[in-house]
PDB file of C-alpha atoms and ligand atoms in Angstrom:
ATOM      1  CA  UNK X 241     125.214 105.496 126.243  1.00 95.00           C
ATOM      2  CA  UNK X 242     124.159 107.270 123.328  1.00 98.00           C
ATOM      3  CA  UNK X 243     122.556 106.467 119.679  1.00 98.00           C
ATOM      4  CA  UNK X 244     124.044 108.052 116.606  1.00 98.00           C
ATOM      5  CA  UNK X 245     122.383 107.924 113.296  1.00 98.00           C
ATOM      6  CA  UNK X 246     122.872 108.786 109.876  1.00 97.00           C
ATOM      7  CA  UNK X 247     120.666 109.722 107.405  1.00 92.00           C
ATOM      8  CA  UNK X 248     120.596 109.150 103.717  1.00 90.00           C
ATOM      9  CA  UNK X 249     123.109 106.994 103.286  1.00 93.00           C
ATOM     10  CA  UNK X 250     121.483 104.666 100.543  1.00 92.00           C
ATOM     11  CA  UNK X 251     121.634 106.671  97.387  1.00 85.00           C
ATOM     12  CA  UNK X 252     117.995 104.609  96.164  1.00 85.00           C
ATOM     13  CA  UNK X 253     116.672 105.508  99.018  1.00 82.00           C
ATOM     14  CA  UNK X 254     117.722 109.053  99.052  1.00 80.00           C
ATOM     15  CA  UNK X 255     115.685 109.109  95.968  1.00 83.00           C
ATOM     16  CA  UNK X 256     112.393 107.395  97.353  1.00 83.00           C
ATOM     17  CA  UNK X 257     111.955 110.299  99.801  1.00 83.00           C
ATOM     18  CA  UNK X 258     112.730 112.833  96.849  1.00 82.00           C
ATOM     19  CA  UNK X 259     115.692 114.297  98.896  1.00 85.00           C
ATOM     20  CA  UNK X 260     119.221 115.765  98.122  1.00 82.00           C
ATOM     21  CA  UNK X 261     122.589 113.496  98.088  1.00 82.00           C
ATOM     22  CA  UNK X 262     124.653 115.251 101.232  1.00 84.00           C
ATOM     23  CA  UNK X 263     127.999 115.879 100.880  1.00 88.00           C
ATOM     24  CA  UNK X 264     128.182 115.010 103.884  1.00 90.00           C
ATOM     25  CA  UNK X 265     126.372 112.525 106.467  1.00 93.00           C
ATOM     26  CA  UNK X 266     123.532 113.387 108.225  1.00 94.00           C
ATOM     27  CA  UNK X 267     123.184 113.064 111.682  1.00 97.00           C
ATOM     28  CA  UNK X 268     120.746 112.870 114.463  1.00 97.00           C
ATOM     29  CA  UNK X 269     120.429 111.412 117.248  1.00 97.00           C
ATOM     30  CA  UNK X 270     117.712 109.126 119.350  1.00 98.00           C
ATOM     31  CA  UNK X 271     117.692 108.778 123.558  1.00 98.00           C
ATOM     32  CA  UNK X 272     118.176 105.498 124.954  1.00 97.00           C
ATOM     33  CA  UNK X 273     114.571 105.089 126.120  1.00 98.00           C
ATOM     34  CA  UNK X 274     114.118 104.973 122.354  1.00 98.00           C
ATOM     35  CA  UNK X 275     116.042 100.948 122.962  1.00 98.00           C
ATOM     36  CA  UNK X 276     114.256  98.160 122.419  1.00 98.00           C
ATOM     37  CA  UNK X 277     116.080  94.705 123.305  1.00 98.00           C
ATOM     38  CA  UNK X 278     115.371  91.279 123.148  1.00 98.00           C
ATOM     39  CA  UNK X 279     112.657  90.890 120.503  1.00 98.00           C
ATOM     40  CA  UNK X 280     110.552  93.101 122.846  1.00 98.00           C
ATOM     41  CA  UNK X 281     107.471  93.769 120.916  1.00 98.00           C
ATOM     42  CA  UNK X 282     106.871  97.159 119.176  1.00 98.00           C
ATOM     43  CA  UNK X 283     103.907  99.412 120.399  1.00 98.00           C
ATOM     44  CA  UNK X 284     102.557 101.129 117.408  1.00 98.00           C
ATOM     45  CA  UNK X 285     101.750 105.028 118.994  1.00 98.00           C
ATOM     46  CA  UNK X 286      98.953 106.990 118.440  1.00 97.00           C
ATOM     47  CA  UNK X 287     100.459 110.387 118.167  1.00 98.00           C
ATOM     48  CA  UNK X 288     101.550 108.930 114.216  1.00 98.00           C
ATOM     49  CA  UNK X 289      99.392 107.395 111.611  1.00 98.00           C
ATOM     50  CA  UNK X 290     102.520 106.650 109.219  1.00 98.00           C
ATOM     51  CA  UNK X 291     105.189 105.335 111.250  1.00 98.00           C
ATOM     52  CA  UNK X 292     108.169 103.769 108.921  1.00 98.00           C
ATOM     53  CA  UNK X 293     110.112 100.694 109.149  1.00 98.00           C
ATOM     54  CA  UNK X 294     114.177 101.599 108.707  1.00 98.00           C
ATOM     55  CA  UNK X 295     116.247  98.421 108.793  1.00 98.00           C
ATOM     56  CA  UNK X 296     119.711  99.796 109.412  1.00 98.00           C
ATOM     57  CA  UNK X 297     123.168  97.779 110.346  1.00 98.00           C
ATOM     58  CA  UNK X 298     124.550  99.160 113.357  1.00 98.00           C
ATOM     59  CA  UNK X 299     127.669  99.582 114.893  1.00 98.00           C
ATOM     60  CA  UNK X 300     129.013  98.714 118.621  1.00 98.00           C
ATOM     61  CA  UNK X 301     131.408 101.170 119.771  1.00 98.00           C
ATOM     62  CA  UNK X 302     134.357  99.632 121.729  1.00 97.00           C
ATOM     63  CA  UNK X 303     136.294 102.034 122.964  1.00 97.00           C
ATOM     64  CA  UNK X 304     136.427 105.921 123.589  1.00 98.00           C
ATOM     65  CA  UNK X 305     137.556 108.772 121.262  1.00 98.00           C
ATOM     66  CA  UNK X 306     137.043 111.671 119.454  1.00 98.00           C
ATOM     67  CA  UNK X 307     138.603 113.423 116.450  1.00 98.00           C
ATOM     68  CA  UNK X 308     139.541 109.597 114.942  1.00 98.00           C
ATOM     69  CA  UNK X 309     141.423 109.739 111.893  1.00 98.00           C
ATOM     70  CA  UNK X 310     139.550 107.909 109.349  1.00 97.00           C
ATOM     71  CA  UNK X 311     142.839 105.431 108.859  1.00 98.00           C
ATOM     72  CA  UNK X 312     142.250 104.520 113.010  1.00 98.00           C
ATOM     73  CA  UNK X 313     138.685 104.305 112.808  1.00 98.00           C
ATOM     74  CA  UNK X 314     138.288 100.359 112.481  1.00 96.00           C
ATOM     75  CA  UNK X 315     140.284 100.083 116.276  1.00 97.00           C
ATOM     76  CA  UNK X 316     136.939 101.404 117.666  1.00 98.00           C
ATOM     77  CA  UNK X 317     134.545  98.755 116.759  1.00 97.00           C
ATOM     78  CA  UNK X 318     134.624  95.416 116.893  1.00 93.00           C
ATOM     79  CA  UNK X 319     131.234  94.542 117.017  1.00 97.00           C
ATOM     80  CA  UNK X 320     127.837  94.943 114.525  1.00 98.00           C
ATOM     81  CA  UNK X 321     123.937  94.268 115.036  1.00 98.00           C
ATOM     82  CA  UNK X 322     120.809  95.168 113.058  1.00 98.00           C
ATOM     83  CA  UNK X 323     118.315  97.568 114.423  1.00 98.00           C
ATOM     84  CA  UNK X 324     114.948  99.480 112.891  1.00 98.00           C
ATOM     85  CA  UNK X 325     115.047 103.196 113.196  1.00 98.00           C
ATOM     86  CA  UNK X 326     111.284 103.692 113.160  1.00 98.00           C
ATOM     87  CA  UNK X 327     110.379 106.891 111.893  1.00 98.00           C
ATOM     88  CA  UNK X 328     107.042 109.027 112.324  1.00 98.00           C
ATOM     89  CA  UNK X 329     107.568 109.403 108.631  1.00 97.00           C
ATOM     90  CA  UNK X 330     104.157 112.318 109.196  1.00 98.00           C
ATOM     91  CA  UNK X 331     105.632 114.196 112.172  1.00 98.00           C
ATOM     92  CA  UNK X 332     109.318 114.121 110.431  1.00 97.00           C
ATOM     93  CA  UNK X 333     107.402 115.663 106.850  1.00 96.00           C
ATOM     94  CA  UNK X 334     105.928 118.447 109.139  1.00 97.00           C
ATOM     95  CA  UNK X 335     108.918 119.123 110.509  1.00 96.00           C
ATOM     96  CA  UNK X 336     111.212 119.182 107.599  1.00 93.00           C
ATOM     97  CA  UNK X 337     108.128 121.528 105.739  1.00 95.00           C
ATOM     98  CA  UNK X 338     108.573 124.024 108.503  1.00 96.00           C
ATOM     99  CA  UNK X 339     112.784 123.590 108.663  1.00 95.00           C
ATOM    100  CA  UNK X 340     112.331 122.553 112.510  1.00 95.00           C
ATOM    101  CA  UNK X 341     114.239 119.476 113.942  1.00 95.00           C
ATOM    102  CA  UNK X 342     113.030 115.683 113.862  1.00 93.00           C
ATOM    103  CA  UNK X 343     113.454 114.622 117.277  1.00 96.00           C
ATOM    104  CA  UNK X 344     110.356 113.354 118.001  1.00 97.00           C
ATOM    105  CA  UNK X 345     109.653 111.717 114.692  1.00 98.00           C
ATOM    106  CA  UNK X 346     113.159 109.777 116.000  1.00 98.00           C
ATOM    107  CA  UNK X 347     113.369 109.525 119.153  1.00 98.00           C
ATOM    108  CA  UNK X 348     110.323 108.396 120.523  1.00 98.00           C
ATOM    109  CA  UNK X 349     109.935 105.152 122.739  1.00 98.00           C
ATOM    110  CA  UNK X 350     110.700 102.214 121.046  1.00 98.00           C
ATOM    111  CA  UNK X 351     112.161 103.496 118.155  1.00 98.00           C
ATOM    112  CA  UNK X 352     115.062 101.908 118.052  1.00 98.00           C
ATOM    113  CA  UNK X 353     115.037  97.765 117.925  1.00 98.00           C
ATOM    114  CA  UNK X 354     118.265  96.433 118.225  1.00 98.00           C
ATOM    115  CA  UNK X 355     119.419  92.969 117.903  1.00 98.00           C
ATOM    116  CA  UNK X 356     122.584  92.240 119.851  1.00 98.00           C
ATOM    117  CA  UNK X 357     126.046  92.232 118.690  1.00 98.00           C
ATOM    118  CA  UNK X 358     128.436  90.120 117.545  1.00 97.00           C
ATOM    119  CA  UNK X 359     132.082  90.178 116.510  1.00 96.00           C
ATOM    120  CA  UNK X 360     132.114  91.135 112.585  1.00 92.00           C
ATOM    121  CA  UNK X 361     134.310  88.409 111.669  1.00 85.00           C
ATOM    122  CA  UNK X 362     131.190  86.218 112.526  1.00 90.00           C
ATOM    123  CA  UNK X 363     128.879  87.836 110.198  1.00 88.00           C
ATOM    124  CA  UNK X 364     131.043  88.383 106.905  1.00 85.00           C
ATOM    125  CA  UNK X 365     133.026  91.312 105.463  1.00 91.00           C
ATOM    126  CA  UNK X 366     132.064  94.586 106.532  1.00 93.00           C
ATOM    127  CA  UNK X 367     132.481  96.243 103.118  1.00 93.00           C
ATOM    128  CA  UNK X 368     129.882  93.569 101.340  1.00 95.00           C
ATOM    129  CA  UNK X 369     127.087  92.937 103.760  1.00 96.00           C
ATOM    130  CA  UNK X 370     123.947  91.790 103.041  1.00 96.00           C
ATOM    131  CA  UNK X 371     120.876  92.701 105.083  1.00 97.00           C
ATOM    132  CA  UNK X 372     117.231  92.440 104.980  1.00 98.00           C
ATOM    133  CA  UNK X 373     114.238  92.557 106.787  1.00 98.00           C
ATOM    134  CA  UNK X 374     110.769  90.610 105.938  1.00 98.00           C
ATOM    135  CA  UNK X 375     107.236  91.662 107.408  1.00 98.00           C
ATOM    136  CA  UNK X 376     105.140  88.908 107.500  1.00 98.00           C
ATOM    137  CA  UNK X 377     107.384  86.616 105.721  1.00 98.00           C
ATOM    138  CA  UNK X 378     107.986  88.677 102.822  1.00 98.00           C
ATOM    139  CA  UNK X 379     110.916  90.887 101.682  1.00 98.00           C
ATOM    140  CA  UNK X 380     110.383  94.408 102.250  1.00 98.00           C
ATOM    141  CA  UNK X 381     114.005  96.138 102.311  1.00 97.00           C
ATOM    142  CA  UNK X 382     117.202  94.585 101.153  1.00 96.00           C
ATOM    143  CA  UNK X 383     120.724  96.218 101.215  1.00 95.00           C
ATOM    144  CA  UNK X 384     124.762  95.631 101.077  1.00 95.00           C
ATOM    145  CA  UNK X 385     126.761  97.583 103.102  1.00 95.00           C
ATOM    146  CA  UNK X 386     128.829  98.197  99.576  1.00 93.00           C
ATOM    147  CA  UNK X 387     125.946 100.705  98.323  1.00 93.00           C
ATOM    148  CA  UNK X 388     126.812 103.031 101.663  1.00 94.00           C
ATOM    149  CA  UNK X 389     127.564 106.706 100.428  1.00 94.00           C
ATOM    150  CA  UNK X 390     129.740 106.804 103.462  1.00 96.00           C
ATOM    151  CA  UNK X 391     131.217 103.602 104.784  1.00 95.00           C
ATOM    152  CA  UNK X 392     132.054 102.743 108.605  1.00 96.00           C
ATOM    153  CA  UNK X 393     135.368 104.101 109.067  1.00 97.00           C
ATOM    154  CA  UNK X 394     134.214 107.516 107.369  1.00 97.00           C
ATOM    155  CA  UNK X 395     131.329 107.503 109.322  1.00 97.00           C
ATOM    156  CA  UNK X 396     132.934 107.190 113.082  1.00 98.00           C
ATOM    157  CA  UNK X 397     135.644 109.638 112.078  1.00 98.00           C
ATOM    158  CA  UNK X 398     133.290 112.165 110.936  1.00 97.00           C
ATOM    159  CA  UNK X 399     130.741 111.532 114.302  1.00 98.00           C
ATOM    160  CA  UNK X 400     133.791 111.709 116.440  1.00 98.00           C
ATOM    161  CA  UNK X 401     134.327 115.274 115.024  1.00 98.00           C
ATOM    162  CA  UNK X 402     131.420 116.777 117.003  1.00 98.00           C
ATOM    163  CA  UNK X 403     130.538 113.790 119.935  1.00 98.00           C
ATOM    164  CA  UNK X 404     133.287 112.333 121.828  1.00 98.00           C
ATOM    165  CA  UNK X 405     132.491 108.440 121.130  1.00 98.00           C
ATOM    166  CA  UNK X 406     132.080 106.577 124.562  1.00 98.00           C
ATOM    167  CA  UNK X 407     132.240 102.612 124.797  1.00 98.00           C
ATOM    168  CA  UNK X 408     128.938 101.006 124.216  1.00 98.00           C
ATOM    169  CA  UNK X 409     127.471 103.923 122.087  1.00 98.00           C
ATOM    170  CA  UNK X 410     125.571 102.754 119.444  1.00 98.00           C
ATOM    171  CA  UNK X 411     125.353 103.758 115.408  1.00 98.00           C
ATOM    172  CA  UNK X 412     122.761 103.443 113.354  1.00 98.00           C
ATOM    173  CA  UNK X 413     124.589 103.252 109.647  1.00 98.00           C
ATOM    174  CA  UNK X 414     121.744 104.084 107.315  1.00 97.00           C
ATOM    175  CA  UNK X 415     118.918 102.749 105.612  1.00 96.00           C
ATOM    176  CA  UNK X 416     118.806 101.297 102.102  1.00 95.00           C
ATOM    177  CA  UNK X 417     115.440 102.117 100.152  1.00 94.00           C
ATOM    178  CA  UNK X 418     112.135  99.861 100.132  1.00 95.00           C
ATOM    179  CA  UNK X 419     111.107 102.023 103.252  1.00 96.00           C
ATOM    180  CA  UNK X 420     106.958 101.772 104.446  1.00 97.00           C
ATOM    181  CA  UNK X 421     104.410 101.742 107.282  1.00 98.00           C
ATOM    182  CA  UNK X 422     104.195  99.205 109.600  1.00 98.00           C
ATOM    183  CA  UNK X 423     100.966  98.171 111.656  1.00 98.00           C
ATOM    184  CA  UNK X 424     100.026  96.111 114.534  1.00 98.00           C
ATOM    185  CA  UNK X 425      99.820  92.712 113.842  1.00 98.00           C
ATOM    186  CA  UNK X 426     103.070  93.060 111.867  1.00 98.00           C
ATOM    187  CA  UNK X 427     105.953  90.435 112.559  1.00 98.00           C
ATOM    188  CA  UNK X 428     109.535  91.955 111.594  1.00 98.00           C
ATOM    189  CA  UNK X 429     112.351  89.531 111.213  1.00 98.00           C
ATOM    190  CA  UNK X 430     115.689  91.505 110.159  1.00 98.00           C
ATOM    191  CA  UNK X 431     118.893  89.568 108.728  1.00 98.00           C
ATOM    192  CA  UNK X 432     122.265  89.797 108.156  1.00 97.00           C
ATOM    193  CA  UNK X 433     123.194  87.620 105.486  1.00 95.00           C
ATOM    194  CA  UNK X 434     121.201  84.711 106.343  1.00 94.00           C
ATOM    195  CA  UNK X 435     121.332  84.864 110.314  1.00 96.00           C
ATOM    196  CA  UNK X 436     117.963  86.061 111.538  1.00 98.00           C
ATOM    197  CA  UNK X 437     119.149  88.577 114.211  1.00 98.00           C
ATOM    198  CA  UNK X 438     115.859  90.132 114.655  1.00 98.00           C
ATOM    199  CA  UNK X 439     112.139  89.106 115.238  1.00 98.00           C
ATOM    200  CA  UNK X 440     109.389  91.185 117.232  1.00 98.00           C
ATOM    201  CA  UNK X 441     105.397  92.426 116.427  1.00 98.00           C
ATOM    202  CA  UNK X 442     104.094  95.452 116.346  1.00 98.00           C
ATOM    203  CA  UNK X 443     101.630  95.709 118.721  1.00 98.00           C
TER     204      UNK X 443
HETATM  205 MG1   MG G 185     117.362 105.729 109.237  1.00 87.25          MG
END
């Protein structure tokens, strides 16, 4: 399986990292050894003294396709989560400075938390989600999926441009702003609406 992501999808928290509105999404990707399941606890590295909490809703893909039309999109997921997309927010300024890629400031082990999935009718309408995620009990990041430059169906039509989308792949939909470090001894607890999906420490 594979992890999409898109950047700068929030326009607030385009603006809290002082970058540009695309006109299009931005992608990157993380490897799967970047998966963290269960509430598995979070081992702060040591290669990053800033690394950034993300809380992102993510999308199951159910099926396999590429080139989706936009108006088919919604036939190849049926299923949502939260995740974190930790960031080496340090490593990820150096390498935007110099124009080189992020893929370690992404992709590193455990950077990518998931919650598991459940059917969306479960959880609430996909166009008007609310999510959230608390550190130590209080509210650090809230967002509706309404505020998304680039909503679902956009999203997996535009992805399955370029990667052919495979059953099980996984898409990380965007962060809205109230990004920050983390540090061990942090608890994260991550919700949509009011379900607590996700609750781990950083170690
Ligand atoms: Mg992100």
């Amino acid at each position: 399986m594979k992890i999409l992501a898109i950047g700068r999808n929030y326009a607030e928290h385009i603006q809290e990292l002082n970058n540009e509105k695309p006109d299009a999404p931005v992608i990157f990707s993380k490897p799967d050894t970047a998966i963290l399941k269960n509430n598995a606890p979070f081992y702060h590295p040591d290669f990053s003294s800033d690394i950034h909490h993300e809380v992102e809703i993510l999308v199951k893909i159910g099926k396999e396709g590429k080139n989706i039309h936009e108006k088919f999109a919604h036939k190849y997921y049926s299923e949502i989560g939260i995740g974190i997309d930790f960031t080496a927010r340090d490593l990820q300024q150096k390498a935007k400075e110099k124009g080189l890629p992020w893929d370690i400031a992404k992709g590193f082990n455990g950077s990518a938390p998931i919650s598991d999935f459940y059917p969306i009718s479960d959880l609430g309408d996909l166009a008007n989600l609310n999510f959230s995620l608390k550190i130590d009990g209080e509210i650090k990041q809230q967002g509706n999926t309404n505020l998304m430059l680039f909503n679902f169906n956009y999203l997996i039509s535009y992805l399955s441009i370029f990667f052919t989308l495979k059953k099980g792949d996984i898409i990380f939909t965007g962060t809205p702003k109230g990004v920050g470090p983390v540090k061990p001894g942090n608890r994260l607890e991550a919700f949509i609406e009011n379900r607590k999906l996700l609750d781990f420490e950083v170690k």
